[in-house]
Amino acid sequence: EDQVTQSPEALRLQEGESSSLNCSYTVSGLRGLFWYRQDPGKGPEFLFTLYSAGEEKEKERLKATLTKKESFLHITAPKPEDSATYLCAVYNTDKLIFGTGTRLQVFP
Amino acid sequence: NAGVTQTPKFQVLKTGQSMTLQCAQDMNHEYMSWYRQDPGMGLRLIHYSVGAGITDQGEVPNGYNVSRSTTEDFPLRLLSAAPSQTSVYFCASSPGVGDTQYFGPGTRLTVL
């Protein structure tokens, strides 16, 4: 069965304390892996798309990487404004399958 | 561009009532989809459409109907609301299958 699993469920970091979020997936025909950020009461906001193993994308303090089984979202020197829920999703043919997300809190 | 818009933002229904959640996009996207988001369950696909006149079921389609008569609009109908349909509903669109999906702001629905 196609599945996306994110870990940890929740993560508390001190401002400046770097860490990584994990997204592992099993899907029969990967067409892309997507990272989104979701703030409370808002819709998911697109961050990155990764299509093949070894690919990396960066945006400010965020860097996403992809292997054949999982993706990591690395957060370098996070700030309180990085606090949000981060969602991972993969396409299986014509449907997007989401993980349950990692809720990140960054404290000053 | 307004992107993906959804109305209403909030809605309270009684069990058995019907209603339509509206979704529109002005990006000329072919692919549109509806998700529901519940605590601990993540986003789950309800229905989707790869183009006008074409719709298909997602993971949790029971109790919901959709139609796609134009490229811009993709309404979601609840025929007889149940408390289990209390959730936050998101509409999304993308240029095509496999492309990045862009989400609307959501509709928070409570069924009493």
Tab-separated table of C-alpha atoms in Angstrom:
chain	number	residue	atom	x	y	z
A	1	GLU	CA	0.000	0.000	0.000
A	2	ASP	CA	1.250	3.484	-0.848
A	3	GLN	CA	2.275	5.307	2.293
A	4	VAL	CA	4.014	8.450	3.524
A	5	THR	CA	5.369	8.586	7.090
A	6	GLN	CA	6.785	11.689	8.707
A	7	SER	CA	8.899	11.891	11.849
A	8	PRO	CA	9.043	13.205	14.415
A	9	GLU	CA	5.420	14.187	14.999
A	10	ALA	CA	6.548	17.258	16.915
A	11	LEU	CA	9.876	19.000	17.351
A	12	ARG	CA	10.865	21.803	19.720
A	13	LEU	CA	14.046	23.692	18.926
A	14	GLN	CA	15.883	26.590	20.437
A	15	GLU	CA	16.485	29.442	18.019
A	16	GLY	CA	19.681	28.653	16.119
A	17	GLU	CA	19.547	24.910	16.865
A	18	SER	CA	19.700	23.087	13.511
A	19	SER	CA	17.790	19.841	12.923
A	20	SER	CA	16.168	17.638	10.285
A	21	LEU	CA	12.657	16.397	9.564
A	22	ASN	CA	12.178	13.009	7.928
A	23	CYS	CA	9.697	11.824	5.315
A	24	SER	CA	9.823	8.158	4.320
A	25	TYR	CA	7.651	6.855	1.510
A	26	THR	CA	6.584	3.700	-0.237
A	27	VAL	CA	4.886	4.272	-3.560
A	28	SER	CA	4.768	2.158	-6.679
A	29	GLY	CA	5.488	4.941	-9.141
A	30	LEU	CA	7.043	8.085	-7.696
A	31	ARG	CA	6.273	11.149	-9.806
A	32	GLY	CA	7.605	13.717	-7.367
A	33	LEU	CA	7.971	14.479	-3.658
A	34	PHE	CA	6.602	17.753	-2.326
A	35	TRP	CA	7.229	19.724	0.855
A	36	TYR	CA	4.677	22.188	2.179
A	37	ARG	CA	4.533	24.518	5.155
A	38	GLN	CA	1.221	25.029	6.952
A	39	ASP	CA	0.531	27.765	9.485
A	40	PRO	CA	-2.436	27.436	11.883
A	41	GLY	CA	-5.730	28.253	10.192
A	42	LYS	CA	-4.144	28.499	6.734
A	43	GLY	CA	-3.827	26.320	3.671
A	44	PRO	CA	-0.572	24.485	2.906
A	45	GLU	CA	2.062	26.669	1.239
A	46	PHE	CA	4.356	25.064	-1.331
A	47	LEU	CA	8.069	24.888	-0.499
A	48	PHE	CA	9.899	22.362	-2.703
A	49	THR	CA	9.484	19.656	-5.328
A	50	LEU	CA	12.048	16.856	-5.704
A	51	TYR	CA	11.866	14.378	-8.575
A	52	SER	CA	14.890	12.076	-8.404
A	53	ALA	CA	17.239	10.549	-5.842
A	54	GLY	CA	20.184	12.806	-5.114
A	55	GLU	CA	18.295	15.981	-5.880
A	56	GLU	CA	18.563	18.887	-3.419
A	57	LYS	CA	16.681	22.189	-3.198
A	58	GLU	CA	17.334	25.163	-0.887
A	59	LYS	CA	15.365	28.184	0.235
A	60	GLU	CA	16.668	30.476	2.963
A	61	ARG	CA	17.224	28.269	6.063
A	62	LEU	CA	15.569	25.204	4.512
A	63	LYS	CA	17.169	22.471	2.422
A	64	ALA	CA	15.335	19.432	1.079
A	65	THR	CA	17.051	16.233	-0.048
A	66	LEU	CA	15.750	13.025	-1.626
A	67	THR	CA	16.836	9.387	-1.646
A	68	LYS	CA	15.026	6.353	-3.076
A	69	LYS	CA	13.210	5.747	0.205
A	70	GLU	CA	13.048	9.067	2.054
A	71	SER	CA	13.421	12.809	2.046
A	72	PHE	CA	14.872	15.128	4.652
A	73	LEU	CA	14.030	18.740	5.334
A	74	HIS	CA	17.064	20.290	6.996
A	75	ILE	CA	16.540	23.480	8.972
A	76	THR	CA	19.689	25.479	9.626
A	77	ALA	CA	19.768	28.035	12.452
A	78	PRO	CA	15.970	28.223	12.694
A	79	LYS	CA	14.125	31.335	13.820
A	80	PRO	CA	10.779	31.567	15.653
A	81	GLU	CA	9.073	32.473	12.370
A	82	ASP	CA	9.963	28.997	11.069
A	83	SER	CA	7.442	27.561	13.540
A	84	ALA	CA	4.772	25.724	11.519
A	85	THR	CA	3.656	22.270	10.505
A	86	TYR	CA	5.706	20.831	7.655
A	87	LEU	CA	3.942	18.406	5.332
A	88	CYS	CA	5.428	15.930	2.913
A	89	ALA	CA	3.527	14.437	-0.037
A	90	VAL	CA	4.205	12.107	-2.947
A	91	TYR	CA	2.380	11.600	-6.193
A	92	ASN	CA	1.198	8.112	-6.983
A	93	THR	CA	0.129	8.248	-10.637
A	94	ASP	CA	-2.612	10.916	-10.456
A	95	LYS	CA	-3.131	11.334	-6.696
A	96	LEU	CA	-1.136	13.253	-4.076
A	97	ILE	CA	-0.647	11.291	-0.827
A	98	PHE	CA	0.226	13.275	2.318
A	99	GLY	CA	1.996	12.386	5.521
A	100	THR	CA	0.565	13.583	8.824
A	101	GLY	CA	3.188	16.296	9.210
A	102	THR	CA	5.815	17.449	11.695
A	103	ARG	CA	4.824	20.298	13.994
A	104	LEU	CA	7.892	22.469	14.548
A	105	GLN	CA	8.161	25.008	17.353
A	106	VAL	CA	11.201	27.288	17.541
A	107	PHE	CA	11.715	29.175	20.786
A	108	PRO	CA	13.767	32.384	21.133
B	1	ASN	CA	-4.181	36.450	-9.779
B	2	ALA	CA	-6.346	35.531	-6.796
B	3	GLY	CA	-5.059	31.945	-6.976
B	4	VAL	CA	-7.387	29.391	-5.376
B	5	THR	CA	-10.387	30.825	-3.555
B	6	GLN	CA	-12.828	29.008	-1.289
B	7	THR	CA	-16.160	30.046	0.179
B	8	PRO	CA	-17.406	30.095	2.835
B	9	LYS	CA	-14.569	30.311	5.381
B	10	PHE	CA	-16.737	28.884	8.158
B	11	GLN	CA	-20.010	26.943	8.146
B	12	VAL	CA	-22.163	25.266	10.772
B	13	LEU	CA	-24.733	22.693	9.630
B	14	LYS	CA	-27.250	20.471	11.320
B	15	THR	CA	-27.230	16.749	10.656
B	16	GLY	CA	-29.075	15.992	7.428
B	17	GLN	CA	-28.668	19.429	5.854
B	18	SER	CA	-27.060	19.815	2.457
B	19	MET	CA	-24.621	22.422	1.250
B	20	THR	CA	-22.041	23.204	-1.411
B	21	LEU	CA	-18.480	24.287	-0.732
B	22	GLN	CA	-17.241	26.518	-3.511
B	23	CYS	CA	-13.774	26.441	-5.051
B	24	ALA	CA	-12.484	28.556	-7.913
B	25	GLN	CA	-9.083	29.154	-9.480
B	26	ASP	CA	-7.975	31.770	-11.998
B	27	MET	CA	-4.709	30.128	-13.109
B	28	ASN	CA	-6.229	28.042	-15.930
B	29	HIS	CA	-5.199	24.866	-14.125
B	30	GLU	CA	-6.509	21.575	-15.470
B	31	TYR	CA	-6.163	19.562	-12.250
B	32	MET	CA	-8.282	20.343	-9.178
B	33	SER	CA	-8.821	18.413	-5.980
B	34	TRP	CA	-10.607	18.423	-2.640
B	35	TYR	CA	-9.051	17.311	0.651
B	36	ARG	CA	-10.225	17.105	4.204
B	37	GLN	CA	-7.883	17.618	7.138
B	38	ASP	CA	-8.557	16.095	10.521
B	39	PRO	CA	-6.296	16.097	13.610
B	40	GLY	CA	-3.792	13.241	13.457
B	41	MET	CA	-5.036	12.107	10.016
B	42	GLY	CA	-3.278	14.481	7.667
B	43	LEU	CA	-4.778	15.623	4.386
B	44	ARG	CA	-6.969	13.012	2.735
B	45	LEU	CA	-8.135	13.201	-0.871
B	46	ILE	CA	-11.916	13.267	-1.359
B	47	HIS	CA	-12.385	13.797	-5.109
B	48	TYR	CA	-10.296	15.138	-7.931
B	49	SER	CA	-10.597	16.250	-11.537
B	50	VAL	CA	-8.012	16.135	-14.315
B	51	GLY	CA	-10.033	18.476	-16.502
B	52	ALA	CA	-13.478	19.896	-17.196
B	53	GLY	CA	-16.083	17.154	-17.393
B	54	ILE	CA	-13.842	14.553	-15.709
B	55	THR	CA	-13.957	13.649	-12.025
B	56	ASP	CA	-12.761	10.687	-9.979
B	57	GLN	CA	-12.836	9.451	-6.411
B	58	GLY	CA	-10.049	9.797	-3.908
B	59	GLU	CA	-9.459	8.055	-0.595
B	60	VAL	CA	-12.610	9.223	1.258
B	61	PRO	CA	-15.379	9.991	-1.290
B	62	ASN	CA	-18.450	8.699	0.574
B	63	GLY	CA	-21.009	11.411	1.372
B	64	TYR	CA	-19.572	13.885	-1.132
B	65	ASN	CA	-20.368	14.717	-4.754
B	66	VAL	CA	-18.444	16.820	-7.238
B	67	SER	CA	-18.829	18.081	-10.778
B	68	ARG	CA	-16.530	20.046	-13.062
B	69	SER	CA	-18.455	21.945	-15.723
B	70	THR	CA	-15.786	24.627	-16.212
B	71	THR	CA	-12.001	24.750	-15.869
B	72	GLU	CA	-12.275	27.411	-13.125
B	73	ASP	CA	-14.799	25.903	-10.697
B	74	PHE	CA	-14.891	22.670	-8.723
B	75	PRO	CA	-17.711	22.661	-6.129
B	76	LEU	CA	-17.994	20.005	-3.422
B	77	ARG	CA	-21.507	18.967	-2.390
B	78	LEU	CA	-22.543	17.417	0.890
B	79	LEU	CA	-25.918	15.792	0.247
B	80	SER	CA	-26.877	14.942	3.843
B	81	ALA	CA	-24.357	16.220	6.368
B	82	ALA	CA	-23.197	13.969	9.206
B	83	PRO	CA	-21.140	14.823	12.322
B	84	SER	CA	-18.308	12.689	10.864
B	85	GLN	CA	-17.968	15.312	8.130
B	86	THR	CA	-16.889	17.949	10.652
B	87	SER	CA	-13.466	18.910	9.315
B	88	VAL	CA	-11.417	21.530	7.518
B	89	TYR	CA	-11.765	21.285	3.741
B	90	PHE	CA	-9.094	22.403	1.309
B	91	CYS	CA	-9.316	22.812	-2.423
B	92	ALA	CA	-6.166	22.711	-4.554
B	93	SER	CA	-5.225	23.093	-8.196
B	94	SER	CA	-2.240	22.390	-10.425
B	95	PRO	CA	-1.430	22.849	-14.111
B	96	GLY	CA	-1.645	19.105	-14.652
B	97	VAL	CA	-1.220	15.679	-13.091
B	98	GLY	CA	2.114	15.437	-11.274
B	99	ASP	CA	2.578	19.193	-10.998
B	100	THR	CA	2.777	21.265	-7.830
B	101	GLN	CA	-0.643	21.719	-6.242
B	102	TYR	CA	-1.577	25.134	-4.850
B	103	PHE	CA	-4.038	25.286	-1.993
B	104	GLY	CA	-6.899	27.556	-1.055
B	105	PRO	CA	-7.377	28.991	2.449
B	106	GLY	CA	-9.823	26.310	3.555
B	107	THR	CA	-13.390	25.997	4.833
B	108	ARG	CA	-13.970	24.986	8.443
B	109	LEU	CA	-17.181	22.951	8.612
B	110	THR	CA	-18.957	21.889	11.786
B	111	VAL	CA	-21.895	19.459	11.646
B	112	LEU	CA	-24.011	19.336	14.797
